[in-house]
Coordinates of C-alpha atoms and ligand atoms in Angstrom, one line a residue:
Chain A
H1 CA 0.0 0.0 0.0
N2 CA 1.0 3.7 -0.3
T3 CA 3.4 5.4 2.0
P4 CA 1.3 7.5 4.3
V5 CA 1.8 11.2 4.4
K6 CA 4.4 11.7 7.1
N7 CA 3.3 14.9 8.7
H8 CA 2.0 14.6 12.1
T9 CA 0.2 18.0 12.0
Y10 CA -2.5 15.9 10.4
S11 CA -3.2 14.0 13.6
N12 CA -4.7 14.8 16.9
R13 CA -7.4 17.1 15.6
G14 CA -9.5 16.1 18.6
M15 CA -9.6 12.5 17.6
S16 CA -9.2 9.8 20.2
L17 CA -6.8 7.0 19.6
E18 CA -9.8 4.7 19.2
E19 CA -11.3 6.9 16.5
E20 CA -8.0 7.1 14.7
L21 CA -7.6 3.3 14.8
N22 CA -11.1 2.7 13.6
E23 CA -10.4 5.0 10.6
T24 CA -7.2 3.2 10.0
N25 CA -8.8 -0.2 10.1
A26 CA -11.6 1.0 7.8
Y27 CA -8.8 2.2 5.4
Y28 CA -7.2 -1.3 5.6
T29 CA -10.5 -3.0 4.8
E30 CA -11.4 -0.7 1.9
H31 CA -8.0 -1.1 0.4
S32 CA -7.9 -4.9 1.0
I33 CA -4.8 -4.6 3.1
A34 CA -6.0 -6.3 6.2
C35 CA -9.2 -7.3 8.0
I36 CA -8.9 -6.0 11.6
H37 CA -11.8 -4.8 13.7
K38 CA -12.5 -3.4 17.2
K39 CA -14.4 -5.9 19.3
P40 CA -17.6 -4.7 20.8
V41 CA -17.5 -3.6 24.4
P42 CA -18.6 -6.5 26.6
I43 CA -21.9 -5.8 28.4
Q44 CA -23.7 -7.7 31.1
I45 CA -27.4 -7.4 30.1
V46 CA -29.8 -7.5 33.0
K47 CA -33.2 -6.3 31.7
V48 CA -34.6 -6.2 28.2
D49 CA -38.1 -4.9 27.1
Y50 CA -39.7 -6.3 24.1
P51 CA -42.2 -3.7 23.0
Q52 CA -44.8 -4.7 20.4
R53 CA -44.0 -3.8 16.9
S54 CA -40.6 -2.3 17.7
A55 CA -37.0 -3.3 18.5
A56 CA -36.0 -4.9 21.8
V57 CA -34.8 -2.2 24.3
I58 CA -32.1 -3.0 26.8
K59 CA -33.2 -1.2 30.0
E60 CA -30.5 -2.3 32.5
A61 CA -27.0 -3.4 31.7
Y62 CA -23.4 -3.0 33.0
F63 CA -20.0 -2.7 31.5
K64 CA -18.0 -5.8 32.0
Q65 CA -14.2 -6.0 32.6
P66 CA -12.7 -6.8 29.2
S67 CA -11.1 -10.3 29.3
T68 CA -9.3 -9.9 26.1
T69 CA -8.0 -7.0 24.0
D70 CA -9.5 -4.2 21.9
Y71 CA -8.8 -5.3 18.4
N72 CA -8.1 -8.4 16.4
G73 CA -8.1 -9.7 12.9
V74 CA -6.0 -11.1 10.1
Y75 CA -3.1 -9.9 8.0
K76 CA -1.3 -12.1 5.5
G77 CA -2.9 -15.2 7.1
R78 CA -1.5 -14.4 10.6
Y79 CA -3.6 -13.7 13.6
I80 CA -3.3 -10.1 14.8
D81 CA -4.3 -9.0 18.3
F82 CA -3.7 -5.7 20.0
E83 CA -4.7 -3.3 22.8
A84 CA -4.8 0.4 22.3
K85 CA -4.0 2.7 25.2
E86 CA -3.8 6.5 25.5
T87 CA -2.1 8.2 28.4
Q88 CA -2.0 11.8 29.5
N89 CA 1.1 11.0 31.4
K90 CA 4.2 12.8 29.9
T91 CA 7.1 10.6 31.0
S92 CA 5.7 7.1 31.5
F93 CA 2.9 4.6 30.8
P94 CA 1.4 3.4 34.0
L95 CA 0.8 -0.3 34.1
Q96 CA -2.4 0.1 36.1
N97 CA -3.9 1.0 32.7
I98 CA -3.6 -2.7 31.9
H99 CA -5.9 -5.4 33.3
P100 CA -4.2 -8.7 34.4
H101 CA -6.6 -10.5 32.1
Q102 CA -5.2 -8.7 29.2
I103 CA -1.7 -9.8 30.0
Q104 CA -3.0 -13.4 30.3
H105 CA -4.6 -13.0 26.9
I106 CA -1.5 -11.6 25.3
K107 CA 0.6 -14.5 26.6
Q108 CA -1.9 -17.0 25.2
V109 CA -1.9 -15.3 21.8
L110 CA 1.9 -15.4 21.7
A111 CA 1.9 -19.1 22.8
H112 CA -0.2 -19.9 19.8
D113 CA 2.1 -18.0 17.5
G114 CA -0.2 -15.0 17.0
I115 CA 1.1 -11.5 16.7
A116 CA 0.2 -9.5 19.8
F117 CA 1.1 -5.9 20.6
F118 CA 0.1 -2.6 22.2
I119 CA -0.4 0.7 20.6
I120 CA 0.4 3.4 23.1
K121 CA -0.3 7.0 22.6
F122 CA 1.2 9.8 24.6
A123 CA -1.5 12.3 24.1
H124 CA 0.5 15.3 25.4
H125 CA 3.4 14.7 23.0
D126 CA 1.0 13.4 20.2
E127 CA 3.3 10.4 19.8
T128 CA 2.1 6.9 19.2
Y129 CA 4.2 3.8 19.7
F130 CA 4.0 0.1 18.8
L131 CA 5.2 -2.2 21.5
K132 CA 5.5 -6.0 21.0
G133 CA 3.4 -8.2 23.3
Q134 CA 6.7 -9.9 24.5
D135 CA 8.0 -6.5 25.7
I136 CA 4.7 -5.7 27.5
V137 CA 4.9 -9.0 29.2
Q138 CA 8.5 -8.3 30.3
F139 CA 7.6 -5.0 31.8
W140 CA 4.6 -6.5 33.5
T141 CA 6.8 -9.2 35.0
R142 CA 9.3 -6.6 36.2
H143 CA 6.5 -4.9 38.1
E144 CA 5.2 -8.3 39.5
E145 CA 8.7 -8.9 40.8
G146 CA 8.8 -5.7 42.7
G147 CA 10.0 -3.3 39.9
R148 CA 8.5 -0.1 38.8
K149 CA 4.7 0.3 38.2
S150 CA 5.2 1.9 34.8
I151 CA 7.1 1.8 31.6
T152 CA 9.1 4.9 31.1
K153 CA 8.6 6.8 27.8
Q154 CA 12.3 6.4 27.2
E155 CA 12.0 2.6 27.5
I156 CA 9.1 2.7 25.0
E157 CA 11.1 4.8 22.6
L158 CA 14.0 2.2 22.9
C159 CA 12.0 -1.1 22.8
G160 CA 9.1 0.1 20.7
H161 CA 8.6 1.7 17.3
R162 CA 7.2 5.1 16.7
I163 CA 4.2 5.1 14.4
Q164 CA 4.1 8.2 12.3
S165 CA 0.7 9.9 12.0
G166 CA -0.7 10.3 8.5
L167 CA -3.9 11.2 6.9
H168 CA -4.8 8.0 5.1
P169 CA -4.3 5.9 7.1
R170 CA -3.9 7.8 10.3
I171 CA -1.9 5.3 12.3
D172 CA -0.2 3.0 9.8
Y173 CA 0.7 0.2 12.2
I174 CA 0.8 -2.4 9.4
R175 CA 4.1 -0.8 8.2
I176 CA 5.6 -1.8 11.6
L177 CA 4.1 -5.3 11.2
D178 CA 5.7 -5.6 7.8
M179 CA 9.1 -4.6 9.1
L180 CA 9.0 -6.8 12.2
Y181 CA 7.2 -10.0 11.0
F182 CA 7.0 -10.0 7.2
S183 CA 10.3 -9.1 5.8
Chain B
H1 CA -4.7 -33.2 22.3
N2 CA -6.7 -36.2 23.3
T3 CA -9.3 -37.9 21.2
P4 CA -12.7 -36.8 22.4
V5 CA -15.1 -39.4 23.6
K6 CA -17.1 -40.3 20.5
N7 CA -20.5 -40.8 21.9
H8 CA -23.0 -38.3 20.8
T9 CA -25.5 -39.2 23.6
Y10 CA -23.3 -36.8 25.6
S11 CA -24.5 -33.8 23.7
N12 CA -27.8 -31.9 23.5
R13 CA -28.6 -32.1 27.1
G14 CA -30.5 -28.8 26.8
M15 CA -27.3 -26.9 25.8
S16 CA -27.5 -24.5 23.0
L17 CA -24.8 -24.6 20.3
E18 CA -23.4 -21.4 21.7
E19 CA -23.0 -22.9 25.1
E20 CA -21.4 -26.0 23.7
L21 CA -19.0 -23.9 21.7
N22 CA -18.2 -21.7 24.7
E23 CA -17.3 -24.8 26.7
T24 CA -15.3 -26.1 23.8
N25 CA -13.3 -22.9 23.6
A26 CA -12.7 -22.9 27.3
Y27 CA -11.4 -26.4 27.0
Y28 CA -9.1 -25.3 24.2
T29 CA -7.8 -22.4 26.3
E30 CA -7.3 -24.5 29.5
H31 CA -5.4 -27.1 27.6
S32 CA -3.4 -24.6 25.6
I33 CA -4.7 -26.0 22.3
A34 CA -6.0 -22.7 20.8
C35 CA -7.1 -19.2 21.8
I36 CA -10.6 -18.7 20.3
H37 CA -13.3 -16.5 21.9
K38 CA -16.9 -15.5 21.2
K39 CA -17.1 -11.8 20.4
P40 CA -19.3 -9.7 22.6
V41 CA -22.7 -8.9 21.1
P42 CA -22.6 -5.5 19.5
I43 CA -24.8 -3.0 21.4
Q44 CA -25.8 0.6 20.5
I45 CA -25.7 2.5 23.9
V46 CA -28.0 5.4 24.1
K47 CA -28.2 6.4 27.7
V48 CA -25.9 5.7 30.7
D49 CA -26.4 6.8 34.3
Y50 CA -23.4 7.4 36.5
P51 CA -24.7 7.0 40.1
Q52 CA -22.4 8.2 42.8
R53 CA -20.3 5.5 44.5
S54 CA -21.5 2.7 42.2
A55 CA -21.0 1.4 38.7
A56 CA -22.3 3.1 35.6
V57 CA -25.7 1.7 34.5
I58 CA -26.8 1.5 30.9
K59 CA -30.4 2.6 30.9
E60 CA -31.2 2.5 27.2
A61 CA -29.4 0.4 24.5
Y62 CA -30.3 -1.6 21.4
F63 CA -28.9 -4.7 19.8
K64 CA -27.0 -3.9 16.6
Q65 CA -26.8 -6.1 13.5
P66 CA -23.6 -8.0 13.7
S67 CA -21.2 -6.9 11.0
T68 CA -18.8 -9.8 11.4
T69 CA -19.1 -13.3 12.8
D70 CA -19.5 -14.9 16.3
Y71 CA -16.1 -16.3 17.0
N72 CA -12.5 -15.6 16.2
G73 CA -9.0 -16.3 17.5
V74 CA -5.7 -18.1 16.8
Y75 CA -4.7 -21.7 16.2
K76 CA -1.1 -22.6 15.2
G77 CA -0.5 -19.0 14.2
R78 CA -3.4 -18.9 11.7
Y79 CA -6.4 -16.6 12.0
I80 CA -9.6 -18.5 12.7
D81 CA -13.0 -17.0 12.2
F82 CA -16.4 -18.7 12.3
E83 CA -20.1 -18.2 12.6
A84 CA -22.2 -20.7 14.5
K85 CA -25.8 -21.4 13.5
E86 CA -28.4 -23.7 14.8
T87 CA -31.5 -24.6 12.8
Q88 CA -34.7 -26.4 13.7
N89 CA -35.2 -27.2 10.1
K90 CA -34.9 -30.9 9.3
T91 CA -33.9 -31.0 5.7
S92 CA -32.1 -27.8 4.9
F93 CA -30.3 -24.7 6.3
P94 CA -32.1 -21.6 5.3
L95 CA -29.8 -18.9 4.0
Q96 CA -31.9 -16.2 5.5
N97 CA -30.2 -17.1 8.8
I98 CA -27.1 -15.4 7.4
H99 CA -26.7 -11.6 7.2
P100 CA -25.1 -10.3 3.9
H101 CA -22.5 -8.5 6.1
Q102 CA -21.4 -11.9 7.4
I103 CA -20.8 -13.2 3.9
Q104 CA -18.8 -10.0 3.1
H105 CA -16.7 -10.6 6.2
I106 CA -16.1 -14.3 5.4
K107 CA -14.9 -13.2 1.9
Q108 CA -12.5 -10.6 3.4
V109 CA -11.1 -13.2 5.9
L110 CA -10.5 -15.6 3.0
A111 CA -8.9 -12.9 0.9
H112 CA -6.4 -12.3 3.7
D113 CA -5.6 -16.1 4.0
G114 CA -7.5 -16.5 7.2
I115 CA -9.5 -19.7 8.0
A116 CA -13.2 -19.0 7.8
F117 CA -16.0 -21.5 8.3
F118 CA -19.5 -22.1 9.6
I119 CA -20.6 -24.5 12.3
I120 CA -24.1 -25.6 11.6
K121 CA -26.2 -27.6 14.0
F122 CA -29.4 -29.4 12.9
A123 CA -31.0 -29.4 16.3
H124 CA -33.7 -32.0 15.5
H125 CA -31.1 -34.6 14.3
D126 CA -28.5 -33.4 16.9
E127 CA -26.0 -33.3 14.1
T128 CA -23.3 -30.6 13.8
Y129 CA -21.3 -29.9 10.7
F130 CA -18.3 -27.9 9.7
L131 CA -18.7 -26.0 6.4
K132 CA -15.8 -24.1 4.8
G133 CA -16.2 -20.4 4.2
Q134 CA -15.6 -21.0 0.5
D135 CA -18.5 -23.4 0.3
I136 CA -20.8 -21.0 2.2
V137 CA -19.9 -18.3 -0.3
Q138 CA -20.7 -20.6 -3.2
F139 CA -24.1 -21.5 -1.8
W140 CA -24.8 -17.8 -1.2
T141 CA -23.8 -16.9 -4.7
R142 CA -26.0 -19.7 -6.1
H143 CA -28.9 -18.0 -4.2
E144 CA -28.0 -14.5 -5.5
E145 CA -28.0 -15.9 -9.0
G146 CA -31.5 -17.1 -8.6
G147 CA -30.9 -20.5 -7.1
R148 CA -32.4 -22.1 -4.0
K149 CA -32.7 -20.1 -0.8
S150 CA -31.2 -22.8 1.4
I151 CA -28.5 -25.4 1.5
T152 CA -29.9 -28.9 1.7
K153 CA -28.8 -31.1 4.6
Q154 CA -27.6 -33.5 2.0
E155 CA -25.3 -30.9 0.4
I156 CA -23.9 -30.1 3.9
E157 CA -23.3 -33.8 4.5
L158 CA -21.4 -34.0 1.2
C159 CA -19.5 -30.7 1.2
G160 CA -19.1 -30.3 5.0
H161 CA -17.6 -32.5 7.7
R162 CA -19.6 -33.9 10.6
I163 CA -18.3 -32.9 14.0
Q164 CA -18.8 -35.7 16.5
S165 CA -20.1 -34.6 19.9
G166 CA -18.0 -35.4 22.9
L167 CA -17.9 -34.6 26.5
H168 CA -14.5 -32.8 26.6
P169 CA -14.5 -30.9 24.4
R170 CA -18.1 -31.0 23.3
I171 CA -17.7 -29.9 19.7
D172 CA -14.1 -30.6 18.7
Y173 CA -13.9 -28.5 15.6
I174 CA -10.1 -28.3 15.9
R175 CA -9.9 -31.9 14.7
I176 CA -11.5 -30.8 11.4
L177 CA -9.1 -27.9 11.2
D178 CA -6.2 -30.2 11.7
M179 CA -7.4 -32.5 8.9
L180 CA -8.2 -29.7 6.4
Y181 CA -5.5 -27.1 7.0
F182 CA -2.7 -28.6 9.1
S183 CA -1.8 -32.0 7.7
Ligands
MG1 MG1 -8.0 0.0 25.0
MG2 MG1 -24.4 -17.2 15.3

């Protein structure tokens, strides 16, 4: 696919990371590059009304803790699975943003030879990084073993890969996949 | 993994196909065979209350038409994607059970070299079949071109693969994947 416009003034016009990724995935679908979707938010439904002659209405429901990650799909036959996180923090990414279930899930995906990663956006700097699942697991383990409760931005810069913001697609993470897994 | 108990008297004790598949996927996860999950049901949230000191309550929401399929995940590195359908019909599977979006999605998954299929259960006969995405697309195209609005049970028997019911796991569709894609 085409090289994205490398000018990050395009990004961050009030779009959340999720909106940017949804646009990116729509771009990948339209251009037959990949088939990757956001999973619906898991909901615990308690009460549903079935009015006559109209659609069922959910009257009481609760947000459930996500047991997996935000996005998954297929690229060049491989299973792709990632979590997107945005932080307002300027110097580090706090690990409390991650649910233990999600680490469990990342480990399972890796065990079955899937491609798992995080996309982390430092909103203040308007910088977005790709971080391999293996690295996230390592930082998580460091914390479990008594180490720091966050990943420093510098560590992410060193271990991860900056994703340049473009216009179409906005966050071209497939370029990073190509470089890391398909070359 | 172990050969399942091949005795279909185990199945159909009031379990829906979805429940059987959820148990099967839990078995695959526990035994590190595969990582495949049901996607949450897509919901359009309209109104949410945020009571003080307790969890957010969804007060109005609607079921959205699913744009993809029920299940996806990873097995031996490959992307796995399927839709599960149960029919009370004795002699055929009506294609009106399938949303056009789902066919679109199956085509996209196949285009990216993912493994896409349907699991179809004839509840009356307590028989469950695996049908490749390519075959579903062909039967759908036959219908679009003026052909019959259903797939006959006999066609499914011929094109598809019967999945024997077991106890652990209940619906061992990975055996079919092994035979078709990994041998
Ligand atoms: Mg997220
Ligand atoms: Mg279904």
